[in-house]
Amino acid sequence: MPLVVSSLEAQIKAAFRAAGNANGPEAEDILAAQLAIAIDTFVKSGTVNTAVVTAGSPSAQAGTGVGAVV
């Protein structure tokens, strides 16, 4: 599944709105926590496509793989 930038953008805006209701260190803590969650969710929503190639005996193998980012 491709990464959805619009979802990340929405979560970032929500984080700034939430932090805007606080002051000083509390606002920083709220913003940092919510941005960390948004970025983590965004990265983990993607998939990775990779080529898998082995060499050796008795025969070489080749293929592809798809997996989630964890």
PDB file of N, CA and C in Angstrom:
ATOM      1  N   MET A   1       0.848  -1.167   0.000  1.00  0.00           N
ATOM      2  CA  MET A   1       0.000   0.000   0.000  1.00  0.00           C
ATOM      3  C   MET A   1       0.898   1.237   0.000  1.00  0.00           C
ATOM      4  N   PRO A   2       0.641   2.161  -0.863  1.00  0.00           N
ATOM      5  CA  PRO A   2       1.468   3.369  -0.889  1.00  0.00           C
ATOM      6  C   PRO A   2       1.205   4.249   0.334  1.00  0.00           C
ATOM      7  N   LEU A   3       2.197   5.048   0.674  1.00  0.00           N
ATOM      8  CA  LEU A   3       2.042   5.972   1.788  1.00  0.00           C
ATOM      9  C   LEU A   3       1.056   7.073   1.408  1.00  0.00           C
ATOM     10  N   VAL A   4       0.188   7.455   2.331  1.00  0.00           N
ATOM     11  CA  VAL A   4      -0.845   8.456   2.066  1.00  0.00           C
ATOM     12  C   VAL A   4      -0.444   9.758   2.770  1.00  0.00           C
ATOM     13  N   VAL A   5       0.108  10.683   2.004  1.00  0.00           N
ATOM     14  CA  VAL A   5       0.612  11.932   2.557  1.00  0.00           C
ATOM     15  C   VAL A   5      -0.515  12.768   3.159  1.00  0.00           C
ATOM     16  N   SER A   6      -1.689  12.746   2.557  1.00  0.00           N
ATOM     17  CA  SER A   6      -2.795  13.557   3.078  1.00  0.00           C
ATOM     18  C   SER A   6      -3.194  13.134   4.497  1.00  0.00           C
ATOM     19  N   SER A   7      -3.072  11.860   4.811  1.00  0.00           N
ATOM     20  CA  SER A   7      -3.377  11.401   6.176  1.00  0.00           C
ATOM     21  C   SER A   7      -2.343  11.925   7.155  1.00  0.00           C
ATOM     22  N   LEU A   8      -1.076  11.886   6.759  1.00  0.00           N
ATOM     23  CA  LEU A   8      -0.021  12.425   7.619  1.00  0.00           C
ATOM     24  C   LEU A   8      -0.227  13.918   7.835  1.00  0.00           C
ATOM     25  N   GLU A   9      -0.553  14.622   6.774  1.00  0.00           N
ATOM     26  CA  GLU A   9      -0.784  16.062   6.875  1.00  0.00           C
ATOM     27  C   GLU A   9      -1.921  16.365   7.853  1.00  0.00           C
ATOM     28  N   ALA A  10      -3.001  15.611   7.780  1.00  0.00           N
ATOM     29  CA  ALA A  10      -4.137  15.816   8.678  1.00  0.00           C
ATOM     30  C   ALA A  10      -3.734  15.579  10.132  1.00  0.00           C
ATOM     31  N   GLN A  11      -2.929  14.551  10.370  1.00  0.00           N
ATOM     32  CA  GLN A  11      -2.497  14.263  11.735  1.00  0.00           C
ATOM     33  C   GLN A  11      -1.547  15.349  12.254  1.00  0.00           C
ATOM     34  N   ILE A  12      -0.702  15.888  11.385  1.00  0.00           N
ATOM     35  CA  ILE A  12       0.205  16.965  11.786  1.00  0.00           C
ATOM     36  C   ILE A  12      -0.594  18.213  12.152  1.00  0.00           C
ATOM     37  N   LYS A  13      -1.585  18.560  11.329  1.00  0.00           N
ATOM     38  CA  LYS A  13      -2.430  19.717  11.639  1.00  0.00           C
ATOM     39  C   LYS A  13      -3.144  19.525  12.976  1.00  0.00           C
ATOM     40  N   ALA A  14      -3.642  18.321  13.232  1.00  0.00           N
ATOM     41  CA  ALA A  14      -4.321  18.034  14.491  1.00  0.00           C
ATOM     42  C   ALA A  14      -3.362  18.176  15.673  1.00  0.00           C
ATOM     43  N   ALA A  15      -2.115  17.767  15.483  1.00  0.00           N
ATOM     44  CA  ALA A  15      -1.117  17.889  16.540  1.00  0.00           C
ATOM     45  C   ALA A  15      -0.851  19.354  16.866  1.00  0.00           C
ATOM     46  N   PHE A  16      -0.739  20.193  15.847  1.00  0.00           N
ATOM     47  CA  PHE A  16      -0.521  21.618  16.083  1.00  0.00           C
ATOM     48  C   PHE A  16      -1.734  22.265  16.757  1.00  0.00           C
ATOM     49  N   ARG A  17      -2.939  21.848  16.362  1.00  0.00           N
ATOM     50  CA  ARG A  17      -4.144  22.382  17.010  1.00  0.00           C
ATOM     51  C   ARG A  17      -4.165  22.009  18.492  1.00  0.00           C
ATOM     52  N   ALA A  18      -3.845  20.753  18.791  1.00  0.00           N
ATOM     53  CA  ALA A  18      -3.847  20.291  20.179  1.00  0.00           C
ATOM     54  C   ALA A  18      -2.790  21.031  20.995  1.00  0.00           C
ATOM     55  N   ALA A  19      -1.623  21.232  20.426  1.00  0.00           N
ATOM     56  CA  ALA A  19      -0.557  21.935  21.145  1.00  0.00           C
ATOM     57  C   ALA A  19      -0.875  23.415  21.297  1.00  0.00           C
ATOM     58  N   GLY A  20      -1.656  23.963  20.384  1.00  0.00           N
ATOM     59  CA  GLY A  20      -2.014  25.373  20.438  1.00  0.00           C
ATOM     60  C   GLY A  20      -2.891  25.719  21.623  1.00  0.00           C
ATOM     61  N   ASN A  21      -3.503  24.718  22.217  1.00  0.00           N
ATOM     62  CA  ASN A  21      -4.368  24.948  23.382  1.00  0.00           C
ATOM     63  C   ASN A  21      -3.589  24.913  24.692  1.00  0.00           C
ATOM     64  N   ALA A  22      -2.271  24.707  24.616  1.00  0.00           N
ATOM     65  CA  ALA A  22      -1.431  24.640  25.813  1.00  0.00           C
ATOM     66  C   ALA A  22      -0.317  25.679  25.687  1.00  0.00           C
ATOM     67  N   ASN A  23       0.492  25.792  26.730  1.00  0.00           N
ATOM     68  CA  ASN A  23       1.584  26.758  26.728  1.00  0.00           C
ATOM     69  C   ASN A  23       2.893  26.106  27.167  1.00  0.00           C
ATOM     70  N   GLY A  24       4.002  26.673  26.693  1.00  0.00           N
ATOM     71  CA  GLY A  24       5.333  26.282  27.152  1.00  0.00           C
ATOM     72  C   GLY A  24       5.646  24.816  26.957  1.00  0.00           C
ATOM     73  N   PRO A  25       6.286  24.232  27.971  1.00  0.00           N
ATOM     74  CA  PRO A  25       6.715  22.834  27.878  1.00  0.00           C
ATOM     75  C   PRO A  25       5.563  21.855  27.634  1.00  0.00           C
ATOM     76  N   GLU A  26       4.394  22.184  28.179  1.00  0.00           N
ATOM     77  CA  GLU A  26       3.237  21.304  27.963  1.00  0.00           C
ATOM     78  C   GLU A  26       2.877  21.252  26.480  1.00  0.00           C
ATOM     79  N   ALA A  27       2.902  22.387  25.804  1.00  0.00           N
ATOM     80  CA  ALA A  27       2.611  22.439  24.371  1.00  0.00           C
ATOM     81  C   ALA A  27       3.657  21.654  23.582  1.00  0.00           C
ATOM     82  N   GLU A  28       4.912  21.791  23.975  1.00  0.00           N
ATOM     83  CA  GLU A  28       5.987  21.052  23.313  1.00  0.00           C
ATOM     84  C   GLU A  28       5.798  19.552  23.479  1.00  0.00           C
ATOM     85  N   ASP A  29       5.435  19.136  24.686  1.00  0.00           N
ATOM     86  CA  ASP A  29       5.221  17.707  24.956  1.00  0.00           C
ATOM     87  C   ASP A  29       4.073  17.155  24.124  1.00  0.00           C
ATOM     88  N   ILE A  30       2.980  17.910  24.059  1.00  0.00           N
ATOM     89  CA  ILE A  30       1.814  17.477  23.279  1.00  0.00           C
ATOM     90  C   ILE A  30       2.178  17.371  21.812  1.00  0.00           C
ATOM     91  N   LEU A  31       2.837  18.403  21.280  1.00  0.00           N
ATOM     92  CA  LEU A  31       3.213  18.413  19.870  1.00  0.00           C
ATOM     93  C   LEU A  31       4.169  17.270  19.552  1.00  0.00           C
ATOM     94  N   ALA A  32       5.186  17.099  20.373  1.00  0.00           N
ATOM     95  CA  ALA A  32       6.168  16.038  20.130  1.00  0.00           C
ATOM     96  C   ALA A  32       5.519  14.659  20.156  1.00  0.00           C
ATOM     97  N   ALA A  33       4.671  14.415  21.142  1.00  0.00           N
ATOM     98  CA  ALA A  33       4.020  13.105  21.267  1.00  0.00           C
ATOM     99  C   ALA A  33       3.117  12.820  20.068  1.00  0.00           C
ATOM    100  N   GLN A  34       2.314  13.801  19.682  1.00  0.00           N
ATOM    101  CA  GLN A  34       1.380  13.573  18.584  1.00  0.00           C
ATOM    102  C   GLN A  34       2.096  13.474  17.234  1.00  0.00           C
ATOM    103  N   LEU A  35       3.163  14.254  17.046  1.00  0.00           N
ATOM    104  CA  LEU A  35       3.933  14.128  15.802  1.00  0.00           C
ATOM    105  C   LEU A  35       4.621  12.767  15.724  1.00  0.00           C
ATOM    106  N   ALA A  36       5.144  12.301  16.846  1.00  0.00           N
ATOM    107  CA  ALA A  36       5.797  10.988  16.868  1.00  0.00           C
ATOM    108  C   ALA A  36       4.812   9.888  16.477  1.00  0.00           C
ATOM    109  N   ILE A  37       3.606   9.958  17.012  1.00  0.00           N
ATOM    110  CA  ILE A  37       2.581   8.964  16.670  1.00  0.00           C
ATOM    111  C   ILE A  37       2.220   9.063  15.191  1.00  0.00           C
ATOM    112  N   ALA A  38       2.043  10.288  14.685  1.00  0.00           N
ATOM    113  CA  ALA A  38       1.673  10.484  13.277  1.00  0.00           C
ATOM    114  C   ALA A  38       2.743   9.936  12.344  1.00  0.00           C
ATOM    115  N   ILE A  39       3.994  10.218  12.639  1.00  0.00           N
ATOM    116  CA  ILE A  39       5.086   9.761  11.780  1.00  0.00           C
ATOM    117  C   ILE A  39       5.229   8.250  11.851  1.00  0.00           C
ATOM    118  N   ASP A  40       5.133   7.692  13.062  1.00  0.00           N
ATOM    119  CA  ASP A  40       5.213   6.239  13.231  1.00  0.00           C
ATOM    120  C   ASP A  40       4.108   5.539  12.454  1.00  0.00           C
ATOM    121  N   THR A  41       2.900   6.045  12.563  1.00  0.00           N
ATOM    122  CA  THR A  41       1.755   5.470  11.847  1.00  0.00           C
ATOM    123  C   THR A  41       1.962   5.563  10.342  1.00  0.00           C
ATOM    124  N   PHE A  42       2.439   6.710   9.873  1.00  0.00           N
ATOM    125  CA  PHE A  42       2.677   6.933   8.439  1.00  0.00           C
ATOM    126  C   PHE A  42       3.703   5.942   7.900  1.00  0.00           C
ATOM    127  N   VAL A  43       4.830   5.822   8.579  1.00  0.00           N
ATOM    128  CA  VAL A  43       5.898   4.935   8.107  1.00  0.00           C
ATOM    129  C   VAL A  43       5.439   3.481   8.117  1.00  0.00           C
ATOM    130  N   LYS A  44       4.761   3.082   9.171  1.00  0.00           N
ATOM    131  CA  LYS A  44       4.333   1.686   9.283  1.00  0.00           C
ATOM    132  C   LYS A  44       3.170   1.340   8.363  1.00  0.00           C
ATOM    133  N   SER A  45       2.534   2.352   7.745  1.00  0.00           N
ATOM    134  CA  SER A  45       1.425   2.065   6.836  1.00  0.00           C
ATOM    135  C   SER A  45       1.914   1.658   5.448  1.00  0.00           C
ATOM    136  N   GLY A  46       3.187   1.814   5.185  1.00  0.00           N
ATOM    137  CA  GLY A  46       3.733   1.478   3.875  1.00  0.00           C
ATOM    138  C   GLY A  46       4.105   0.013   3.763  1.00  0.00           C
ATOM    139  N   THR A  47       4.374  -0.393   2.555  1.00  0.00           N
ATOM    140  CA  THR A  47       4.880  -1.738   2.310  1.00  0.00           C
ATOM    141  C   THR A  47       6.201  -1.631   1.562  1.00  0.00           C
ATOM    142  N   VAL A  48       6.988  -2.668   1.658  1.00  0.00           N
ATOM    143  CA  VAL A  48       8.291  -2.706   1.022  1.00  0.00           C
ATOM    144  C   VAL A  48       8.295  -3.835   0.001  1.00  0.00           C
ATOM    145  N   ASN A  49       8.721  -3.516  -1.214  1.00  0.00           N
ATOM    146  CA  ASN A  49       8.902  -4.540  -2.247  1.00  0.00           C
ATOM    147  C   ASN A  49      10.398  -4.777  -2.397  1.00  0.00           C
ATOM    148  N   THR A  50      10.795  -6.019  -2.447  1.00  0.00           N
ATOM    149  CA  THR A  50      12.218  -6.322  -2.534  1.00  0.00           C
ATOM    150  C   THR A  50      12.461  -7.547  -3.403  1.00  0.00           C
ATOM    151  N   ALA A  51      13.629  -7.566  -4.007  1.00  0.00           N
ATOM    152  CA  ALA A  51      14.053  -8.744  -4.756  1.00  0.00           C
ATOM    153  C   ALA A  51      14.810  -9.656  -3.798  1.00  0.00           C
ATOM    154  N   VAL A  52      14.571 -10.954  -3.900  1.00  0.00           N
ATOM    155  CA  VAL A  52      15.249 -11.930  -3.060  1.00  0.00           C
ATOM    156  C   VAL A  52      16.037 -12.853  -3.978  1.00  0.00           C
ATOM    157  N   VAL A  53      17.351 -12.867  -3.781  1.00  0.00           N
ATOM    158  CA  VAL A  53      18.222 -13.687  -4.626  1.00  0.00           C
ATOM    159  C   VAL A  53      19.197 -14.430  -3.724  1.00  0.00           C
ATOM    160  N   THR A  54      19.316 -15.733  -3.927  1.00  0.00           N
ATOM    161  CA  THR A  54      20.293 -16.516  -3.184  1.00  0.00           C
ATOM    162  C   THR A  54      21.208 -17.228  -4.165  1.00  0.00           C
ATOM    163  N   ALA A  55      22.367 -17.537  -3.709  1.00  0.00           N
ATOM    164  CA  ALA A  55      23.330 -18.266  -4.538  1.00  0.00           C
ATOM    165  C   ALA A  55      23.870 -19.431  -3.717  1.00  0.00           C
ATOM    166  N   GLY A  56      24.344 -20.422  -4.389  1.00  0.00           N
ATOM    167  CA  GLY A  56      24.928 -21.555  -3.673  1.00  0.00           C
ATOM    168  C   GLY A  56      24.346 -22.857  -4.149  1.00  0.00           C
ATOM    169  N   SER A  57      24.659 -23.899  -3.417  1.00  0.00           N
ATOM    170  CA  SER A  57      24.219 -25.211  -3.836  1.00  0.00           C
ATOM    171  C   SER A  57      22.920 -25.572  -3.143  1.00  0.00           C
ATOM    172  N   PRO A  58      22.125 -26.457  -3.647  1.00  0.00           N
ATOM    173  CA  PRO A  58      22.313 -27.113  -4.938  1.00  0.00           C
ATOM    174  C   PRO A  58      21.918 -26.224  -6.119  1.00  0.00           C
ATOM    175  N   SER A  59      21.081 -25.211  -5.900  1.00  0.00           N
ATOM    176  CA  SER A  59      20.746 -24.331  -7.013  1.00  0.00           C
ATOM    177  C   SER A  59      20.399 -22.944  -6.480  1.00  0.00           C
ATOM    178  N   ALA A  60      20.604 -21.961  -7.333  1.00  0.00           N
ATOM    179  CA  ALA A  60      20.284 -20.590  -6.941  1.00  0.00           C
ATOM    180  C   ALA A  60      18.777 -20.373  -6.979  1.00  0.00           C
ATOM    181  N   GLN A  61      18.297 -19.502  -6.139  1.00  0.00           N
ATOM    182  CA  GLN A  61      16.881 -19.180  -6.078  1.00  0.00           C
ATOM    183  C   GLN A  61      16.705 -17.687  -6.295  1.00  0.00           C
ATOM    184  N   ALA A  62      15.606 -17.318  -6.911  1.00  0.00           N
ATOM    185  CA  ALA A  62      15.298 -15.908  -7.095  1.00  0.00           C
ATOM    186  C   ALA A  62      13.803 -15.698  -6.930  1.00  0.00           C
ATOM    187  N   GLY A  63      13.439 -14.545  -6.484  1.00  0.00           N
ATOM    188  CA  GLY A  63      12.020 -14.239  -6.317  1.00  0.00           C
ATOM    189  C   GLY A  63      11.844 -12.826  -5.811  1.00  0.00           C
ATOM    190  N   THR A  64      10.646 -12.505  -5.465  1.00  0.00           N
ATOM    191  CA  THR A  64      10.361 -11.188  -4.922  1.00  0.00           C
ATOM    192  C   THR A  64       9.617 -11.335  -3.611  1.00  0.00           C
ATOM    193  N   GLY A  65       9.646 -10.292  -2.837  1.00  0.00           N
ATOM    194  CA  GLY A  65       8.941 -10.314  -1.567  1.00  0.00           C
ATOM    195  C   GLY A  65       8.256  -8.996  -1.307  1.00  0.00           C
ATOM    196  N   VAL A  66       7.185  -9.048  -0.565  1.00  0.00           N
ATOM    197  CA  VAL A  66       6.444  -7.859  -0.168  1.00  0.00           C
ATOM    198  C   VAL A  66       6.177  -7.989   1.322  1.00  0.00           C
ATOM    199  N   GLY A  67       6.426  -6.900   2.056  1.00  0.00           N
ATOM    200  CA  GLY A  67       6.181  -6.963   3.480  1.00  0.00           C
ATOM    201  C   GLY A  67       5.875  -5.604   4.053  1.00  0.00           C
ATOM    202  N   ALA A  68       5.373  -5.616   5.256  1.00  0.00           N
ATOM    203  CA  ALA A  68       5.043  -4.385   5.962  1.00  0.00           C
ATOM    204  C   ALA A  68       6.293  -3.805   6.605  1.00  0.00           C
ATOM    205  N   VAL A  69       6.295  -2.496   6.787  1.00  0.00           N
ATOM    206  CA  VAL A  69       7.346  -1.839   7.535  1.00  0.00           C
ATOM    207  C   VAL A  69       6.993  -2.004   9.005  1.00  0.00           C
ATOM    208  N   VAL A  70       7.916  -2.539   9.777  1.00  0.00           N
ATOM    209  CA  VAL A  70       7.645  -2.750  11.216  1.00  0.00           C
ATOM    210  C   VAL A  70       8.630  -2.003  12.062  1.00  0.00           C
TER     211      VAL A  70
END
